[in-house]
Amino acid sequence: MSAPSKSRENILERVRAATKTVALPPAELAAAFASIPRDYIRRGGMTVTACHERFIERLREYDAEVVETTEEELPATIAAQLAGSGKHTFVAPAGLPAAWQAEGFEWKLDGGLSAAEIEKAEGVVTAAFCGVADSGTIVLHHSATEGRRVITLLPDWHLCVVYASQVVETLPEYFDRCGQTPGLATYISGPSATADIEMTRIKGVHGPRFLHVVLVRDSGQ
Amino acid sequence: MRVSLFITCYNDTLFPETGRAVVKLLERLGVELEFHPRQTCCGQMHANTGFRAEAFSQAKRFVRLYQDTETVVIPSSSCVAMIRDQYPGLFAELGNEELRKQFAALLPRVFELSEFLVDRLKVEDVGAYFPHRVTYHASCHGVRALHLGDRPWKLMNKVRGMEQVPLANLDRCCGFGGTFSVKNAEVSSAMLAVKLQDIVATGAEFCTALDNSCLMHLGGAMHRQYAGMKTIHLAEILASTETSPAEGVA
Amino acid sequence: MSQGVYHPVLDPAKARPFPEAVLPVLRNPQLRKNVAHAIDVIQAKRGKLVVEKTDWQALRTAGAAIRTHALENLGAYLTQFEERCTAAGGVVHWAADAAEARQIILNLLREENASEVIKIKTMTSAEIQLNPFLEAAGVRTYETDLAEIILQLGEDEPSHIVVPALHVNRAQVREIFARRMGLKDLSDDPRELTNAARNYLRRKFLDIPTAISGANFLVAETGSVVVVESEGNGRMCLTLPRTMITLAGIEKVLPRFQDLEVMLQVLARSATGERMNPYTSIWTGVTPGDGPQKFHVVLLDNGRSSILAKKTERQTLKCIRCAACMNACPVYRQTGGHAYGSVYPGPIGAILTPQLMQMHHAQTLPFASSLCGACYEVCPVKINIPEVLLELRSQVVNQERREAGRLFDPMYLGLRIANLIFSRAWIFHTAQFFGRIGLGVFTRKDGWIHSLPSVGGKWTQTRDLRGLPKQTFHGWWAARAAKPSGEAK
């Protein structure tokens, strides 16, 4: 509920008075919104292969590591990545497939882990909702396989599994795929970074310093 | 083709050689020129300094003087920008319906010099000869208000004997900005210093442009600093030939 | 212009006029070098990405139309946002001015018994001068954006809305961090400096249960809030605390979630020259088990509704705070941000600040532009900043010209005389005649004027002026016409 205040009525009154010559009646609002010119590129024109290559190229440009694999090879690929990380303790979101939780590592399954517990883990493995090639972006909607926001934030190393079928070329294509709008979403484009000191790009400030993406090709490809 | 020359107040007073060059150039290209003796100013200085009522009276004057003219040519980008970008607002706010109509009818017949040559006369080689090293300053109004694009280069590329030197940070403002140059004289001077560095670095003999207001600013600093360069309006380069070189140029 | 620590005043009601405020900056080579370097780097990156984006102009057109539509129907979209945010467990507060917003936030912090608060970079909180208010009320504020830490620890003020510490170089950051964090052996390597900030904040993120953020966008359709950032400090603040307070100007509303497909394509490209910023966070009210379980939004008017009422000026509120205009501005490149005396510097600040001050302060800002148009050209939502500058200039002149003291102000007198001169050709020609005689006194043998009195001296302090030629153009034309053939040279 809203905190009752006189300011609410005053501000809305002032806003309505300020826009009275241009504001539309509620019934016409949707039509006016629909008539906004949207001549930008909605669907990209790339082949599937080119689109995937663009995705990989743009991820790498912003310092993410990318490996490609197939569905069959996925558990082995994840295991190899984890081994290569030199890390031992990993967080897994509640719904992470068991096959992705490679043997030989310590797994903390998230069922409401405290920040302190997550902080102690060295890495995290998640799925994604979508990948956007144009900007090299990973989209998380924080489902059971993608995890709560905090688990992809505190550990220093994030491995994210993206299926080729989840990769779209343009940002509008992602929005078309959303269906129901997500209550929570995080878009990740490369690892945490800053350029606040003399515009020198430094990887890793507060978020994970290492972002690894495993792109899973369809078996036919 | 009959063309009426709006020379602009500051060219009339400070840079008559530019006007003479426009006459020489256009007459050489077979244009029949007129000059309205009652012309004064487009109102840009007043409009840009916030004196809107005064700017309006000059805008009204311009429209009344030129409404029956076939074509108006103006060798100053910023004055053309004033007419195109600011007159509509002035007339909407302060004018009447009749004035608005007169202006709307006149506007398509108002040309900046390079627009007139390239778009209207459809000529790029104007038969010019200018055996000097020259750099071109793309004035803000020419680039961002008039969108002159490659028109100046279409003309310059056909000038015989001329060596063009590209200017770094081509479309960066020289810091003139009309009364800005005295209201914010120090910032203006800092901008000028930066611009002049780029211009001097070209090693050109001349810096040219389609607007004498920038050139007055740049030329004033070149003279103060003994920079060993001069400014020249592009009309003067285009008017220059083997037998009749630009005024004041050896 | 004293040496030593420079304390900029970013309160428009107290700041010096722009032409005075720039003087110490223009004579500070370190600051000018830092600003120009940062600006040139961003501009070059932005330029490449805009060329790469073949539908850039279509995105700008859509972005401008979405923002215009949202503003024209702001009442409907604000109430929709309030309804949806509330339904999702958020609490919406309304603040008519800065004082009310500060008090609402303080009251919320007191309810939480908060003695400390962590903050995501928010220019709106700087606009209402929130930090000093909270500190005075006994709440310690911790800025968490790297640039904001530099400024907070260095007791400095932001000079840019996206890269607020761009006027500070690595050696200066090293000095501030070494002194304030007690790290004597710190080097000036940006990597090491960044790491120092990470360590400095890590415990605070985990321990302080209350956070304050701004908002890049509010989504009316869903009641969601969007925060765009790079470092992850934002995600920390949005995820770890128990209580989250978001302060947002009322103009930040977008009609629908899908509008982000336009805004997010233009924002990072315009702001930092990246295809997308590293982190974009979207949340809606409260999500059980994930993030803060108490969420408040404070919607701030503070002069915005009066800007909204004016036809030409309304477009000011389209701004999405990308800072592309200041990065492109040749004035800002020389002066940096502090001279604008406001947390909103550069071209957008030159139009926004005086309007937020109801045209009672910051009256020199609309004149702090050469009207070169670079700001309009780069604006991702097509705010015609030169048009608004001119409108505000006219308002300032209309206010000032009635003041008695202006009667003999050389600028006002000169422009009134000029108007008379241009009203008739014969007066113009007479003025040219006497002008030549008058200026002849100052014209040297080389034909140039090296020094002029009064306003003219502002010109001749750094430039010469060519003396007036003997013959005007119209004089030449008349003489030529009087001769039988065209030989008038």
Coordinates of N, CA and C in Angstrom, one line a residue, chain A residues 46-195:
Chain A
M46 N 20.9 -12.7 -39.4 CA 22.0 -13.7 -39.5 C 21.6 -15.1 -39.6
T47 N 22.4 -15.9 -40.1 CA 22.2 -17.4 -40.1 C 22.4 -17.8 -38.6
V48 N 21.9 -19.0 -38.3 CA 22.0 -19.4 -36.9 C 23.5 -19.5 -36.5
T49 N 24.3 -20.1 -37.4 CA 25.8 -20.2 -37.1 C 26.4 -18.9 -36.9
A50 N 26.1 -18.0 -37.8 CA 26.8 -16.6 -37.7 C 26.3 -15.9 -36.4
C51 N 25.1 -16.2 -36.0 CA 24.6 -15.6 -34.8 C 25.3 -16.1 -33.6
H52 N 25.5 -17.4 -33.6 CA 26.3 -18.0 -32.5 C 27.7 -17.5 -32.4
E53 N 28.3 -17.4 -33.6 CA 29.7 -16.9 -33.6 C 29.7 -15.5 -33.1
R54 N 28.8 -14.7 -33.5 CA 28.7 -13.3 -33.0 C 28.6 -13.3 -31.5
F55 N 27.7 -14.1 -31.0 CA 27.5 -14.2 -29.5 C 28.9 -14.5 -28.8
I56 N 29.6 -15.5 -29.4 CA 30.9 -15.9 -28.8 C 31.9 -14.8 -28.9
E57 N 31.9 -14.2 -30.0 CA 32.9 -13.1 -30.3 C 32.6 -11.9 -29.3
R58 N 31.4 -11.5 -29.2 CA 31.1 -10.4 -28.3 C 31.3 -10.7 -26.8
L59 N 31.0 -11.9 -26.4 CA 31.2 -12.3 -25.0 C 32.7 -12.2 -24.8
R60 N 33.5 -12.7 -25.7 CA 35.0 -12.7 -25.5 C 35.5 -11.3 -25.5
E61 N 34.9 -10.4 -26.3 CA 35.4 -9.1 -26.4 C 35.3 -8.4 -25.0
Y62 N 34.3 -8.8 -24.2 CA 34.2 -8.3 -22.9 C 34.7 -9.2 -21.8
D63 N 35.7 -10.0 -22.2 CA 36.5 -10.8 -21.2 C 35.8 -12.0 -20.7
A64 N 34.7 -12.4 -21.3 CA 34.2 -13.7 -20.8 C 34.9 -14.9 -21.5
E65 N 35.0 -16.0 -20.9 CA 35.5 -17.2 -21.5 C 34.4 -18.0 -22.1
V66 N 34.6 -18.5 -23.3 CA 33.5 -19.3 -23.9 C 34.0 -20.6 -24.4
V67 N 33.3 -21.7 -24.0 CA 33.6 -23.0 -24.7 C 32.3 -23.5 -25.3
E68 N 32.5 -24.3 -26.3 CA 31.3 -24.9 -27.0 C 31.3 -26.4 -26.7
T69 N 30.1 -26.9 -26.6 CA 30.0 -28.4 -26.4 C 28.6 -28.9 -26.9
T70 N 28.4 -30.2 -26.7 CA 27.1 -30.7 -27.1 C 26.3 -31.2 -25.9
E71 N 25.1 -31.5 -26.0 CA 24.3 -32.0 -24.9 C 24.9 -33.2 -24.2
E72 N 25.4 -34.1 -25.0 CA 26.0 -35.4 -24.5 C 27.3 -35.1 -23.7
E73 N 28.0 -34.1 -24.3 CA 29.3 -33.8 -23.7 C 29.2 -32.8 -22.5
L74 N 28.0 -32.3 -22.3 CA 27.9 -31.2 -21.4 C 28.5 -31.5 -20.0
P75 N 28.0 -32.6 -19.3 CA 28.5 -32.8 -18.0 C 30.1 -32.9 -17.9
A76 N 30.7 -33.5 -18.9 CA 32.1 -33.6 -19.0 C 32.7 -32.2 -19.2
T77 N 32.1 -31.4 -20.0 CA 32.6 -30.1 -20.3 C 32.6 -29.2 -19.0
I78 N 31.5 -29.3 -18.3 CA 31.4 -28.6 -17.0 C 32.4 -29.1 -16.1
A79 N 32.6 -30.3 -16.0 CA 33.6 -30.9 -15.0 C 35.0 -30.4 -15.4
A80 N 35.3 -30.3 -16.7 CA 36.6 -29.9 -17.1 C 36.8 -28.4 -16.8
Q81 N 35.7 -27.6 -17.0 CA 35.8 -26.2 -16.7 C 36.0 -26.0 -15.2
L82 N 35.3 -26.8 -14.4 CA 35.4 -26.6 -12.9 C 36.9 -27.0 -12.5
A83 N 37.3 -28.1 -13.1 CA 38.7 -28.5 -12.8 C 39.7 -27.5 -13.2
G84 N 39.5 -26.9 -14.3 CA 40.4 -25.9 -14.8 C 40.4 -24.6 -14.0
S85 N 39.3 -24.4 -13.3 CA 39.2 -23.1 -12.5 C 40.1 -23.2 -11.3
G86 N 40.5 -24.3 -10.9 CA 41.4 -24.4 -9.7 C 40.6 -24.2 -8.4
K87 N 39.2 -24.2 -8.5 CA 38.4 -23.9 -7.4 C 37.7 -25.2 -6.9
H88 N 37.2 -25.2 -5.7 CA 36.7 -26.5 -5.2 C 35.3 -26.4 -4.7
T89 N 34.9 -25.3 -4.2 CA 33.5 -25.2 -3.6 C 32.6 -24.4 -4.5
F90 N 31.5 -25.0 -4.9 CA 30.6 -24.3 -5.8 C 29.2 -24.3 -5.3
V91 N 28.5 -23.2 -5.6 CA 27.1 -23.1 -5.3 C 26.3 -23.6 -6.5
A92 N 25.2 -24.3 -6.2 CA 24.3 -24.7 -7.3 C 22.9 -24.2 -7.0
P93 N 22.2 -23.6 -7.9 CA 20.8 -23.2 -7.7 C 20.0 -24.4 -7.4
A94 N 18.9 -24.2 -6.8 CA 18.0 -25.3 -6.3 C 17.7 -26.3 -7.4
G95 N 17.5 -25.8 -8.6 CA 17.0 -26.7 -9.7 C 18.1 -27.1 -10.6
L96 N 19.3 -27.0 -10.3 CA 20.4 -27.3 -11.3 C 20.4 -28.8 -11.5
P97 N 20.4 -29.2 -12.8 CA 20.4 -30.7 -13.1 C 21.6 -31.4 -12.3
A98 N 21.2 -32.6 -11.8 CA 22.2 -33.3 -11.0 C 23.5 -33.6 -11.9
A99 N 23.2 -33.8 -13.2 CA 24.4 -34.2 -14.1 C 25.4 -33.1 -14.2
W100 N 25.0 -31.9 -13.9 CA 25.9 -30.7 -14.0 C 26.8 -30.6 -12.8
Q101 N 26.3 -31.3 -11.7 CA 27.1 -31.1 -10.5 C 28.2 -32.2 -10.4
A102 N 29.3 -31.9 -11.0 CA 30.4 -32.8 -11.3 C 30.9 -33.4 -10.0
E103 N 31.3 -34.7 -10.1 CA 31.9 -35.3 -8.9 C 33.3 -34.7 -8.6
G104 N 33.6 -34.8 -7.3 CA 35.0 -34.4 -6.9 C 35.0 -33.0 -6.5
F105 N 33.9 -32.3 -6.5 CA 33.9 -30.9 -6.0 C 32.8 -30.8 -4.9
E106 N 33.0 -29.8 -4.1 CA 32.0 -29.6 -3.0 C 30.9 -28.7 -3.5
W107 N 29.7 -29.2 -3.4 CA 28.5 -28.5 -3.9 C 27.7 -28.0 -2.7
K108 N 27.3 -26.7 -2.8 CA 26.3 -26.2 -1.8 C 25.0 -25.9 -2.6
L109 N 24.1 -26.7 -2.4 CA 22.8 -26.6 -3.0 C 22.0 -25.5 -2.4
D110 N 21.6 -24.5 -3.2 CA 20.9 -23.3 -2.6 C 19.5 -23.6 -2.3
G111 N 19.2 -23.6 -1.0 CA 17.8 -23.7 -0.5 C 17.6 -22.6 0.5
G112 N 18.1 -21.4 0.2 CA 18.1 -20.3 1.1 C 19.4 -20.2 1.9
L113 N 20.5 -20.5 1.2 CA 21.8 -20.3 1.9 C 22.0 -18.8 2.3
S114 N 22.7 -18.6 3.4 CA 22.9 -17.3 3.9 C 24.0 -16.6 3.0
A115 N 24.1 -15.3 3.0 CA 25.1 -14.6 2.2 C 26.5 -15.1 2.7
A116 N 26.6 -15.3 4.0 CA 28.0 -15.7 4.5 C 28.4 -17.0 3.9
E117 N 27.4 -17.9 3.8 CA 27.7 -19.3 3.2 C 28.0 -19.2 1.7
I118 N 27.3 -18.3 1.0 CA 27.5 -18.2 -0.4 C 28.9 -17.5 -0.6
E119 N 29.2 -16.6 0.2 CA 30.4 -15.8 0.1 C 31.6 -16.8 0.3
K120 N 31.4 -17.8 1.0 CA 32.5 -18.8 1.2 C 32.8 -19.6 0.0
A121 N 31.8 -19.8 -0.9 CA 32.0 -20.6 -2.1 C 32.8 -19.9 -3.1
E122 N 33.5 -20.7 -3.9 CA 34.5 -20.0 -4.8 C 33.9 -19.8 -6.2
G123 N 32.8 -20.6 -6.5 CA 32.2 -20.4 -7.8 C 30.7 -20.8 -7.8
V124 N 30.1 -20.6 -8.9 CA 28.7 -20.9 -9.0 C 28.4 -21.4 -10.5
V125 N 27.5 -22.4 -10.6 CA 27.1 -22.9 -11.9 C 25.6 -22.7 -12.1
T126 N 25.2 -22.1 -13.2 CA 23.8 -21.8 -13.4 C 23.4 -22.1 -14.9
A127 N 22.1 -22.1 -15.1 CA 21.6 -22.1 -16.5 C 21.3 -20.6 -16.8
A128 N 20.7 -20.3 -18.0 CA 20.4 -19.0 -18.3 C 19.0 -19.0 -19.0
F129 N 18.4 -17.8 -19.1 CA 17.1 -17.7 -19.8 C 17.3 -17.5 -21.3
C130 N 18.4 -16.8 -21.6 CA 18.5 -16.3 -23.0 C 19.9 -15.8 -23.1
G131 N 20.4 -15.8 -24.4 CA 21.7 -15.1 -24.7 C 21.4 -14.2 -25.8
V132 N 22.0 -13.0 -25.8 CA 21.8 -12.0 -26.9 C 23.1 -11.7 -27.6
A133 N 23.1 -12.1 -28.8 CA 24.4 -12.1 -29.6 C 24.9 -10.7 -29.8
D134 N 24.0 -9.8 -30.2 CA 24.4 -8.4 -30.6 C 25.2 -7.7 -29.5
S135 N 24.9 -8.0 -28.2 CA 25.6 -7.3 -27.2 C 26.4 -8.2 -26.3
G136 N 26.4 -9.5 -26.6 CA 27.1 -10.5 -25.8 C 26.5 -10.6 -24.4
T137 N 25.2 -10.6 -24.3 CA 24.6 -10.6 -23.0 C 24.0 -11.9 -22.6
I138 N 24.1 -12.2 -21.3 CA 23.5 -13.4 -20.7 C 22.3 -12.9 -19.9
V139 N 21.1 -13.5 -20.1 CA 19.9 -13.0 -19.4 C 19.5 -14.1 -18.4
L140 N 19.4 -13.6 -17.1 CA 18.9 -14.5 -16.1 C 17.5 -14.0 -15.6
H141 N 16.6 -15.0 -15.6 CA 15.3 -14.6 -15.0 C 15.1 -15.2 -13.6
H142 N 16.2 -15.8 -13.1 CA 16.3 -16.3 -11.7 C 15.2 -17.4 -11.4
S143 N 15.1 -18.3 -12.4 CA 14.2 -19.5 -12.2 C 15.1 -20.4 -11.4
A144 N 14.5 -21.6 -11.1 CA 15.2 -22.6 -10.3 C 16.5 -23.0 -10.8
T145 N 16.7 -23.0 -12.1 CA 18.0 -23.4 -12.7 C 19.0 -22.3 -12.8
E146 N 18.4 -21.1 -12.7 CA 19.3 -19.9 -12.8 C 19.6 -19.3 -11.5
G147 N 18.8 -19.6 -10.5 CA 19.1 -19.3 -9.1 C 18.7 -17.9 -8.6
R148 N 18.8 -17.8 -7.3 CA 18.5 -16.5 -6.7 C 19.6 -15.5 -7.2
R149 N 19.3 -14.2 -7.1 CA 20.3 -13.2 -7.6 C 21.6 -13.3 -6.8
V150 N 21.5 -13.6 -5.6 CA 22.7 -13.5 -4.7 C 23.8 -14.5 -5.1
I151 N 23.3 -15.7 -5.6 CA 24.3 -16.8 -5.8 C 25.2 -16.5 -7.0
T152 N 24.7 -15.7 -7.9 CA 25.6 -15.3 -9.1 C 26.3 -14.0 -8.8
L153 N 26.3 -13.6 -7.6 CA 26.9 -12.3 -7.3 C 28.1 -12.4 -6.4
L154 N 28.0 -13.2 -5.3 CA 29.1 -13.2 -4.4 C 30.3 -14.1 -4.8
P155 N 30.0 -15.3 -5.3 CA 31.2 -16.1 -5.7 C 32.0 -15.4 -6.9
D156 N 33.3 -15.6 -6.9 CA 34.1 -14.9 -7.8 C 34.1 -15.4 -9.2
W157 N 33.5 -16.6 -9.4 CA 33.7 -17.3 -10.6 C 32.3 -17.9 -11.0
H158 N 31.8 -17.5 -12.2 CA 30.4 -17.9 -12.6 C 30.5 -18.6 -13.9
L159 N 30.0 -19.9 -13.9 CA 29.9 -20.6 -15.1 C 28.4 -20.7 -15.5
C160 N 28.1 -20.3 -16.7 CA 26.7 -20.2 -17.1 C 26.5 -21.0 -18.4
V161 N 25.6 -21.9 -18.3 CA 25.3 -22.8 -19.4 C 24.2 -22.2 -20.3
V162 N 24.5 -22.0 -21.6 CA 23.5 -21.4 -22.5 C 23.3 -22.4 -23.6
Y163 N 22.1 -22.7 -23.9 CA 21.8 -23.6 -25.0 C 21.7 -22.8 -26.3
A164 N 22.2 -23.4 -27.4 CA 22.2 -22.6 -28.7 C 20.8 -22.1 -29.0
S165 N 19.8 -22.9 -28.7 CA 18.5 -22.5 -29.0 C 18.0 -21.3 -28.2
Q166 N 18.7 -21.0 -27.1 CA 18.4 -19.8 -26.3 C 19.0 -18.6 -26.8
V167 N 19.9 -18.7 -27.8 CA 20.6 -17.5 -28.3 C 19.8 -16.8 -29.4
V168 N 19.6 -15.5 -29.1 CA 18.9 -14.7 -30.1 C 19.9 -13.6 -30.6
E169 N 19.6 -13.1 -31.8 CA 20.6 -12.1 -32.4 C 20.4 -10.7 -31.7
T170 N 19.2 -10.3 -31.6 CA 19.0 -8.9 -31.2 C 18.3 -8.8 -29.8
L171 N 18.4 -7.7 -29.2 CA 17.8 -7.5 -27.9 C 16.2 -7.6 -28.0
P172 N 15.6 -6.9 -29.1 CA 14.2 -7.1 -29.2 C 13.7 -8.5 -29.4
E173 N 14.5 -9.4 -30.0 CA 14.1 -10.8 -30.0 C 14.0 -11.4 -28.7
Y174 N 14.9 -11.0 -27.7 CA 14.8 -11.5 -26.4 C 13.4 -11.1 -25.8
F175 N 13.1 -9.8 -26.0 CA 11.8 -9.3 -25.4 C 10.6 -10.1 -26.0
D176 N 10.8 -10.4 -27.3 CA 9.7 -11.2 -27.9 C 9.6 -12.6 -27.2
R177 N 10.7 -13.1 -26.7 CA 10.7 -14.4 -26.1 C 10.2 -14.4 -24.7
C178 N 10.1 -13.3 -24.1 CA 9.8 -13.2 -22.7 C 8.5 -13.8 -22.3
G179 N 7.5 -13.6 -23.2 CA 6.1 -14.0 -22.8 C 5.7 -13.2 -21.6
Q180 N 5.5 -13.8 -20.5 CA 5.2 -13.1 -19.3 C 6.4 -12.3 -18.9
T181 N 6.2 -11.0 -18.5 CA 7.3 -10.2 -18.0 C 7.9 -10.8 -16.7
P182 N 9.2 -10.8 -16.6 CA 9.8 -11.4 -15.4 C 9.7 -10.4 -14.3
G183 N 9.5 -10.9 -13.1 CA 9.5 -10.0 -11.9 C 10.9 -9.6 -11.6
L184 N 11.8 -10.6 -11.7 CA 13.3 -10.3 -11.5 C 14.0 -10.7 -12.8
A185 N 15.0 -9.9 -13.1 CA 15.8 -10.2 -14.2 C 17.2 -9.5 -14.0
T186 N 18.2 -10.2 -14.5 CA 19.6 -9.6 -14.5 C 20.2 -9.9 -15.8
Y187 N 20.7 -8.8 -16.5 CA 21.4 -9.0 -17.7 C 22.9 -8.8 -17.5
I188 N 23.6 -9.8 -17.9 CA 25.1 -9.8 -17.6 C 25.8 -9.7 -18.9
S189 N 26.6 -8.7 -19.1 CA 27.4 -8.5 -20.3 C 28.9 -8.5 -19.9
G190 N 29.5 -9.6 -19.8 CA 30.9 -9.7 -19.4 C 31.0 -9.6 -17.9
P191 N 32.1 -9.9 -17.3 CA 32.3 -9.8 -15.9 C 32.2 -8.4 -15.4
S192 N 32.0 -8.2 -14.1 CA 32.0 -6.9 -13.4 C 33.2 -6.1 -13.9
A193 N 33.0 -4.8 -14.1 CA 34.1 -4.0 -14.6 C 33.9 -2.6 -14.2
T194 N 35.0 -1.8 -14.3 CA 34.9 -0.4 -14.1 C 35.9 0.3 -15.0
A195 N 35.6 1.6 -15.3 CA 36.5 2.4 -16.0 C 36.6 3.7 -15.3

